[in-house]
Tab-separated table of C-alpha atoms (C1' of nucleotides) in Angstrom:
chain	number	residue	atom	x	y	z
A	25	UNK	CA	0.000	0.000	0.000
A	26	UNK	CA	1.253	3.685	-0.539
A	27	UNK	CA	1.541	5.981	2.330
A	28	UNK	CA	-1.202	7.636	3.177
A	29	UNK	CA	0.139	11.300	3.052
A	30	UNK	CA	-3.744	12.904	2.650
A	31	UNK	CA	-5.163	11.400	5.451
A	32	UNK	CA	-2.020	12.012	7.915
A	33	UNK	CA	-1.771	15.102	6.624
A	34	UNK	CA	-4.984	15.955	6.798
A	35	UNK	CA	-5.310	14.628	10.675
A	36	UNK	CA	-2.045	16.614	11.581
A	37	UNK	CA	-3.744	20.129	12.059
A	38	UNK	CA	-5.455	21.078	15.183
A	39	UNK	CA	-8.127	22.934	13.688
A	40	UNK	CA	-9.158	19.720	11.710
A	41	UNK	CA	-8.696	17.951	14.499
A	42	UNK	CA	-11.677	20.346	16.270
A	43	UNK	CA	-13.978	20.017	13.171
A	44	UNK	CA	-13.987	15.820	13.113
A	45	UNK	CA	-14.286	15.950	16.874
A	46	UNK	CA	-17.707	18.339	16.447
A	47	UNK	CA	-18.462	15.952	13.867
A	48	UNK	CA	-18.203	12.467	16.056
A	49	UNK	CA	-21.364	14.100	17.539
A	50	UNK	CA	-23.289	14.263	14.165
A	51	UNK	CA	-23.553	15.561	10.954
A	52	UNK	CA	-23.498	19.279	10.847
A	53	UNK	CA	-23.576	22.360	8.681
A	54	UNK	CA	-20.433	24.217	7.626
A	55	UNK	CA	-21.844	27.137	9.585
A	56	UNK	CA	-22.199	24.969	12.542
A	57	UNK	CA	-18.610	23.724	12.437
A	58	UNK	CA	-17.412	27.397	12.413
A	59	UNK	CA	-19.561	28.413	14.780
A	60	UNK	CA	-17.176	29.518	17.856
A	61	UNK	CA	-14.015	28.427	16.356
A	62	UNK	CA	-11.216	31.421	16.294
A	63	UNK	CA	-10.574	31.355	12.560
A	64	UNK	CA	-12.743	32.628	9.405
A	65	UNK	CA	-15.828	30.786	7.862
A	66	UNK	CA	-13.823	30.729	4.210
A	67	UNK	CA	-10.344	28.825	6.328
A	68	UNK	CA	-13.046	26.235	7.415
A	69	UNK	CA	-14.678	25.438	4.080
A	70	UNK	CA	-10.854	25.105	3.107
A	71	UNK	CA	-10.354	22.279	5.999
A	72	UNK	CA	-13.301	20.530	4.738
A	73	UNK	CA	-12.125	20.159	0.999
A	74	UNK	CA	-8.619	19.003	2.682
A	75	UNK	CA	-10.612	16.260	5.020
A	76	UNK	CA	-12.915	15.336	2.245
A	77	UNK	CA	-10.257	14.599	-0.378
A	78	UNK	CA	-8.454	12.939	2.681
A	79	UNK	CA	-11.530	10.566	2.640
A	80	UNK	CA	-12.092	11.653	6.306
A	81	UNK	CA	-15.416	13.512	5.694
A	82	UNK	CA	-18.421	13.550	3.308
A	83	UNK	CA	-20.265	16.481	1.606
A	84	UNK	CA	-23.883	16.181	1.186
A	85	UNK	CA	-26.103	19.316	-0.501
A	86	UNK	CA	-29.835	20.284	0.666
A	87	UNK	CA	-30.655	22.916	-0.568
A	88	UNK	CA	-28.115	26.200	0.361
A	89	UNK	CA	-26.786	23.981	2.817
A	90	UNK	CA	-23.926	21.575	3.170
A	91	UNK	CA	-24.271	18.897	5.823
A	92	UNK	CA	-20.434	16.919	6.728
A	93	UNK	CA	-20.245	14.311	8.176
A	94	UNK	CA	-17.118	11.709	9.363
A	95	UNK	CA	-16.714	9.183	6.572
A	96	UNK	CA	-15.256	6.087	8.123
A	97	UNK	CA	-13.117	5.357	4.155
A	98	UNK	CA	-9.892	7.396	5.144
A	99	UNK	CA	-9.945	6.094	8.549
A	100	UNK	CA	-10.039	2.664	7.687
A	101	UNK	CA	-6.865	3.380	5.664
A	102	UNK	CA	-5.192	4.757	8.116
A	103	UNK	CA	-5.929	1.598	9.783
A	104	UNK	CA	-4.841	-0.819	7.537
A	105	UNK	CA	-1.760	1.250	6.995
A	106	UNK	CA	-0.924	1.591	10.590
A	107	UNK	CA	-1.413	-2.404	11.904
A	108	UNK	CA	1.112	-2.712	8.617
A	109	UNK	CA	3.694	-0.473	9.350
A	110	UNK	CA	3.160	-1.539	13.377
A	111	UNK	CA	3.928	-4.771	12.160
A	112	UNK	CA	7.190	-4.412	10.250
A	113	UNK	CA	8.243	-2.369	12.404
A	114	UNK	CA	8.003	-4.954	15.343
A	115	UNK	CA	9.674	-7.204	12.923
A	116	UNK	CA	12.355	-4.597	12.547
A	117	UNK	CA	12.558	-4.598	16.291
A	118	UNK	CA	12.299	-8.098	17.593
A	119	UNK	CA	14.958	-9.008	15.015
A	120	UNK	CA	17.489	-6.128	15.986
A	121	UNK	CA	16.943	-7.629	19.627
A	122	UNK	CA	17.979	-11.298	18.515
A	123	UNK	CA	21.057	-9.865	16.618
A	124	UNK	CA	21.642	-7.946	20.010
A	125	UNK	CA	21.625	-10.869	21.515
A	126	UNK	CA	24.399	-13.442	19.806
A	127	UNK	CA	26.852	-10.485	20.718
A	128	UNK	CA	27.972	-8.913	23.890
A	129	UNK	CA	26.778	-5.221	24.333
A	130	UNK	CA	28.918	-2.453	24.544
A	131	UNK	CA	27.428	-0.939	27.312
A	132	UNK	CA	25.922	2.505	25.831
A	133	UNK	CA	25.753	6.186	27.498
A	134	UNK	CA	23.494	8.962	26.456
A	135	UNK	CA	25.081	12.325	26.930
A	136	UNK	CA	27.002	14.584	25.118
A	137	UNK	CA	28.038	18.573	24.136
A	138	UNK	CA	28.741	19.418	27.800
A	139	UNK	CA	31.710	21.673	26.784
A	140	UNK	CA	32.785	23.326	29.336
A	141	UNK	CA	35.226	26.434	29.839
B	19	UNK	CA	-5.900	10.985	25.731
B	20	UNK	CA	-5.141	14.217	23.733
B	21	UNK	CA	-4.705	14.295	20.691
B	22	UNK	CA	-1.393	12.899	18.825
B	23	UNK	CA	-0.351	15.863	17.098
B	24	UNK	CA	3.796	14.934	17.178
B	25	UNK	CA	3.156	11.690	15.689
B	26	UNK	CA	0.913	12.809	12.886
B	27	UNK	CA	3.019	15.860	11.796
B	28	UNK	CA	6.185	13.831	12.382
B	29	UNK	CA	4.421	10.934	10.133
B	30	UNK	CA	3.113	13.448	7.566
B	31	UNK	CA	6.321	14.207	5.514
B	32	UNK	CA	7.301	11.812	2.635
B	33	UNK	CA	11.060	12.484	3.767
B	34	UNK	CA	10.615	11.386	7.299
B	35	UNK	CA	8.912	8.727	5.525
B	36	UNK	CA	11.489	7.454	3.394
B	37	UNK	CA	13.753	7.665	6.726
B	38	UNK	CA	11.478	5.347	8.644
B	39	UNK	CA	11.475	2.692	5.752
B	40	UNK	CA	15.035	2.680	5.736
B	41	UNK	CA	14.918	1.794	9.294
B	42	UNK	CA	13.005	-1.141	9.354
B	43	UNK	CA	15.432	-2.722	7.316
B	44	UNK	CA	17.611	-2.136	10.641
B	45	UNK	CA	19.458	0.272	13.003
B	46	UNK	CA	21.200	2.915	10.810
B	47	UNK	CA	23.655	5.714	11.431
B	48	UNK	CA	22.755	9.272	10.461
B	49	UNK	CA	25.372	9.157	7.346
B	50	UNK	CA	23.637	5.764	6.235
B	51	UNK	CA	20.061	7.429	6.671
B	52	UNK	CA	21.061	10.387	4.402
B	53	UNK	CA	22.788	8.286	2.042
B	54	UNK	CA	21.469	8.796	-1.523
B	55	UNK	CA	18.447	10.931	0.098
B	56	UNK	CA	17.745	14.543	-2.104
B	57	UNK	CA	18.415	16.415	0.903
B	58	UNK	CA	21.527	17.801	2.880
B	59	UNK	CA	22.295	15.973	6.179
B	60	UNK	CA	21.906	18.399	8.505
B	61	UNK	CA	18.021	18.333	7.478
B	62	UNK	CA	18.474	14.760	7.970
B	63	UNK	CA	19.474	15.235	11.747
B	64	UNK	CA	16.526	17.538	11.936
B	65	UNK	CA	14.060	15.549	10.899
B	66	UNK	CA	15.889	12.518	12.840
B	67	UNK	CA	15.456	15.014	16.287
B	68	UNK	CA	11.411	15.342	15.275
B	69	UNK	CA	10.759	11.834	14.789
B	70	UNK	CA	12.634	11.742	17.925
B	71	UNK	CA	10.722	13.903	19.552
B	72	UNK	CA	6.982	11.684	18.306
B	73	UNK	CA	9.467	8.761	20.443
B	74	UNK	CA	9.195	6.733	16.478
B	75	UNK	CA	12.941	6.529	16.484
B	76	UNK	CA	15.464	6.114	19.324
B	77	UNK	CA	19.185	7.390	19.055
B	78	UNK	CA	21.957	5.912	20.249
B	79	UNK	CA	25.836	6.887	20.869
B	80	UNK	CA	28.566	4.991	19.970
B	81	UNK	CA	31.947	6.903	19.714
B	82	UNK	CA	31.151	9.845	17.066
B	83	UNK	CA	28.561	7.810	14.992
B	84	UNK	CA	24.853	8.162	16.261
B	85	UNK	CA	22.612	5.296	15.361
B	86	UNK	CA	19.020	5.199	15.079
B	87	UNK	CA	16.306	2.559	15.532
B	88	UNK	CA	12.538	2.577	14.902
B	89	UNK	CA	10.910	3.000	18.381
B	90	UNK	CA	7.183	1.394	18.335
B	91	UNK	CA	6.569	3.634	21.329
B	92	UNK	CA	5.089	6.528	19.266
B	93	UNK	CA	2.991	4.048	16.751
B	94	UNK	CA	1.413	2.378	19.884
B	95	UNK	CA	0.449	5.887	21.224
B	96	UNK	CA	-1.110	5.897	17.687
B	97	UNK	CA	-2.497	3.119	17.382
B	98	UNK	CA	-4.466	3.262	20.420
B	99	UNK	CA	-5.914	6.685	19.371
B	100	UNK	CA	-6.828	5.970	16.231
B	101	UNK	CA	-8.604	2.625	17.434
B	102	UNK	CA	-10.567	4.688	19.778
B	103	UNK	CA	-11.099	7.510	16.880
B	104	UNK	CA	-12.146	5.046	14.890
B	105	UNK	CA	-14.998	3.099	17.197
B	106	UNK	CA	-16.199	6.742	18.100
B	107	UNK	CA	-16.590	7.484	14.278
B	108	UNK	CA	-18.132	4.272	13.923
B	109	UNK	CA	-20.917	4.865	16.775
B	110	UNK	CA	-21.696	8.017	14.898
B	111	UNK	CA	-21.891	6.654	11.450
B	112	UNK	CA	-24.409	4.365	12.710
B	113	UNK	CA	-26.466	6.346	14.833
B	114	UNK	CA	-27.107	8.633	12.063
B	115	UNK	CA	-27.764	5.604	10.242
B	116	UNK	CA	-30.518	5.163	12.806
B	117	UNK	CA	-31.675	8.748	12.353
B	118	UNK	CA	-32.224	8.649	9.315
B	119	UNK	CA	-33.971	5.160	8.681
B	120	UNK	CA	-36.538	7.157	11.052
B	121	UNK	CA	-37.802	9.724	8.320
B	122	UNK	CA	-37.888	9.449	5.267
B	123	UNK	CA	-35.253	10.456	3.025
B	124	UNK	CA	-35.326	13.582	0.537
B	125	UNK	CA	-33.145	12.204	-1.977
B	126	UNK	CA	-29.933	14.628	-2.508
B	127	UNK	CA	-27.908	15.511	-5.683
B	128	UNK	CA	-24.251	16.446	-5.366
B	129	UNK	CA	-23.544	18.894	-8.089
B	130	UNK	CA	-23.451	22.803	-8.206
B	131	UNK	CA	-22.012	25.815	-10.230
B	132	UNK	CA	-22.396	24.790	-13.327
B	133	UNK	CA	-22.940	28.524	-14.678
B	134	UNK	CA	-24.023	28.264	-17.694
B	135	UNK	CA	-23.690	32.119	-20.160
C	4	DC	C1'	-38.850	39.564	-8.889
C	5	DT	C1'	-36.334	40.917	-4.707
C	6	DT	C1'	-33.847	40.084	-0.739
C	7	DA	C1'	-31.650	37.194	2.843
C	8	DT	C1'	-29.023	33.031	3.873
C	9	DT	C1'	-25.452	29.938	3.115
C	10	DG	C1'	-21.143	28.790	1.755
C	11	DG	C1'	-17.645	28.193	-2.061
C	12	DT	C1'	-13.616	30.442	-4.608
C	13	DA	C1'	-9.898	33.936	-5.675
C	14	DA	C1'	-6.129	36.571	-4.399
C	15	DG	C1'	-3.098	38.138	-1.231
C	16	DT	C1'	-0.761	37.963	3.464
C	17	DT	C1'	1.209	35.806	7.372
C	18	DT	C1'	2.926	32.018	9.740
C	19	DT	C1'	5.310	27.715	9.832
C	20	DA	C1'	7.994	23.945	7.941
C	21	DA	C1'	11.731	22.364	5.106
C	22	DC	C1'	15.983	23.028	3.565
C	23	DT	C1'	20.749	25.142	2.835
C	24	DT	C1'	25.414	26.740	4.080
C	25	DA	C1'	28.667	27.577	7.582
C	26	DC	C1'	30.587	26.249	11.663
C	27	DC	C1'	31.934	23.597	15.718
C	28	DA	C1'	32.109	19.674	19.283
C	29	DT	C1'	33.270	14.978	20.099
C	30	DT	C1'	35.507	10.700	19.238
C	31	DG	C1'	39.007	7.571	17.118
C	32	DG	C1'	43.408	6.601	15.304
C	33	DG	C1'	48.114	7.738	13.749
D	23	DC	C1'	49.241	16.048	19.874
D	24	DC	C1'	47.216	16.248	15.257
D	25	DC	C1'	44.087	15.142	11.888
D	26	DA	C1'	40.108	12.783	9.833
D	27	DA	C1'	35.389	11.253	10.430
D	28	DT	C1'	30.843	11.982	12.111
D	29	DG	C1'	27.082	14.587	13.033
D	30	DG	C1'	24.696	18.310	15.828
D	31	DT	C1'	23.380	23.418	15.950
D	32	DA	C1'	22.757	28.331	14.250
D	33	DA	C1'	21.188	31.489	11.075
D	34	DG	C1'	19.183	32.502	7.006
D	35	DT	C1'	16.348	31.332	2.751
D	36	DT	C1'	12.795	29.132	0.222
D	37	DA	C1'	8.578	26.789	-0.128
D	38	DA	C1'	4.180	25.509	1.640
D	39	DA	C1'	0.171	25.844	4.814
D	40	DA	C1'	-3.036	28.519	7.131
D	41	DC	C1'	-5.573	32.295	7.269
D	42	DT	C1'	-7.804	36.811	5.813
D	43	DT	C1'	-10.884	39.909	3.055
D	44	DA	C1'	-13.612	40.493	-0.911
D	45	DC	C1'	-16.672	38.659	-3.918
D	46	DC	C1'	-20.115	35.756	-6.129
D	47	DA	C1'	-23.310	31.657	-7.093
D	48	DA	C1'	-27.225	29.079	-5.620
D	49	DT	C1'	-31.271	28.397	-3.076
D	50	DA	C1'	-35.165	29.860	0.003
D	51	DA	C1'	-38.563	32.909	1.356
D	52	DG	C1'	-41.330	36.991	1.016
DNA sequence: CTTATTGGTAAGTTTTAACTTACCATTGGG
DNA sequence: CCCAATGGTAAGTTAAAACTTACCAATAAG
């Protein structure tokens, strides 16, 4: 699978991150998502097209008004790509920890950059 | 649990990307890591210090070269949040589901400015 | 038809992220 | 001690995201 740059990109914003938690509670207008949120009416329409193309949202039109909603599609990417990636990397991991294992450690320290005068 | 904003923006560039998937082939030093890569090292050490940060890589000194590992730390934190994203989003998809199996349906079209002269 | 409501789009600005060059600190080896 | 190798940090630049104001299209309601 290819890395799913929209939807992580999409989910790293915190004002997205605001506008899919109003909409865990229901579908609502784009009025209603902007409602009380400290930046313009026109920036949140502009989230929405970045969620939607992210597959994290829906659009549906009645009439003047456009109801979002959460669209489970981009999540369940996310998800598929995540357990993957959780998995090699475990992999990764268990397998450094065997080669770890067959030879003795050096003994490691973490510091560093404390010049002094 | 609050939101996982370091491991989404640290996820959400295709360069930190590439650096993870070199990883799971193993631990790497910072010279291996840039290796080849279209950018300059010293972004490599930056981007190294933010994946740091999201705790998806852990470094390690020995002598003057500092190697890094995939840490499954910052992928559990997401995992867990995205499982729990993802069962709330769920429970709302269906209760609207609910809703609207309660009245009956007015049938929407998803098309607009189509000016015509 | 006229007017109000709703919200999308364009264009420009500001803020933030990514990247570069220049430089230096630490370690290893002669 | 001296020098090469490795890589972190600072400061500045470039590129991209986020946001603003201004405007307009579509529908609803009188």
């Amino acid at each position: 699978m290819s890395y799913p740059t929209d939807e992580l990109l999409a989910l790293a914003s915190e004002t997205r991150a605001t506008i899919l938690q109003r909409l865990e509670a229901g579908p609502r207008t784009v009025g209603e998502i902007a409602q009380g949120l400290p930046v313009s009416r026109p920036a949140i329409s502009q989230h929405l097209r970045i969620l939607e193309q992210a597959k994290l949202v829906t659009e549906e039109y009645q009439g003047t008004r456009h109801i979002y909603r959460i669209d489970p599609t981009g999540l369940a990417t996310l998800r598929t790509w995540l357990d993957r990636f959780w998995t090699r990397s475990l992999d990764a991991f268990a397998a450094e920890v065997e080669r770890q294992n067959q030879t003795p450690h050096p003994s490691h320290a973490k510091q560093r950059r404390a010049s002094r005068p």
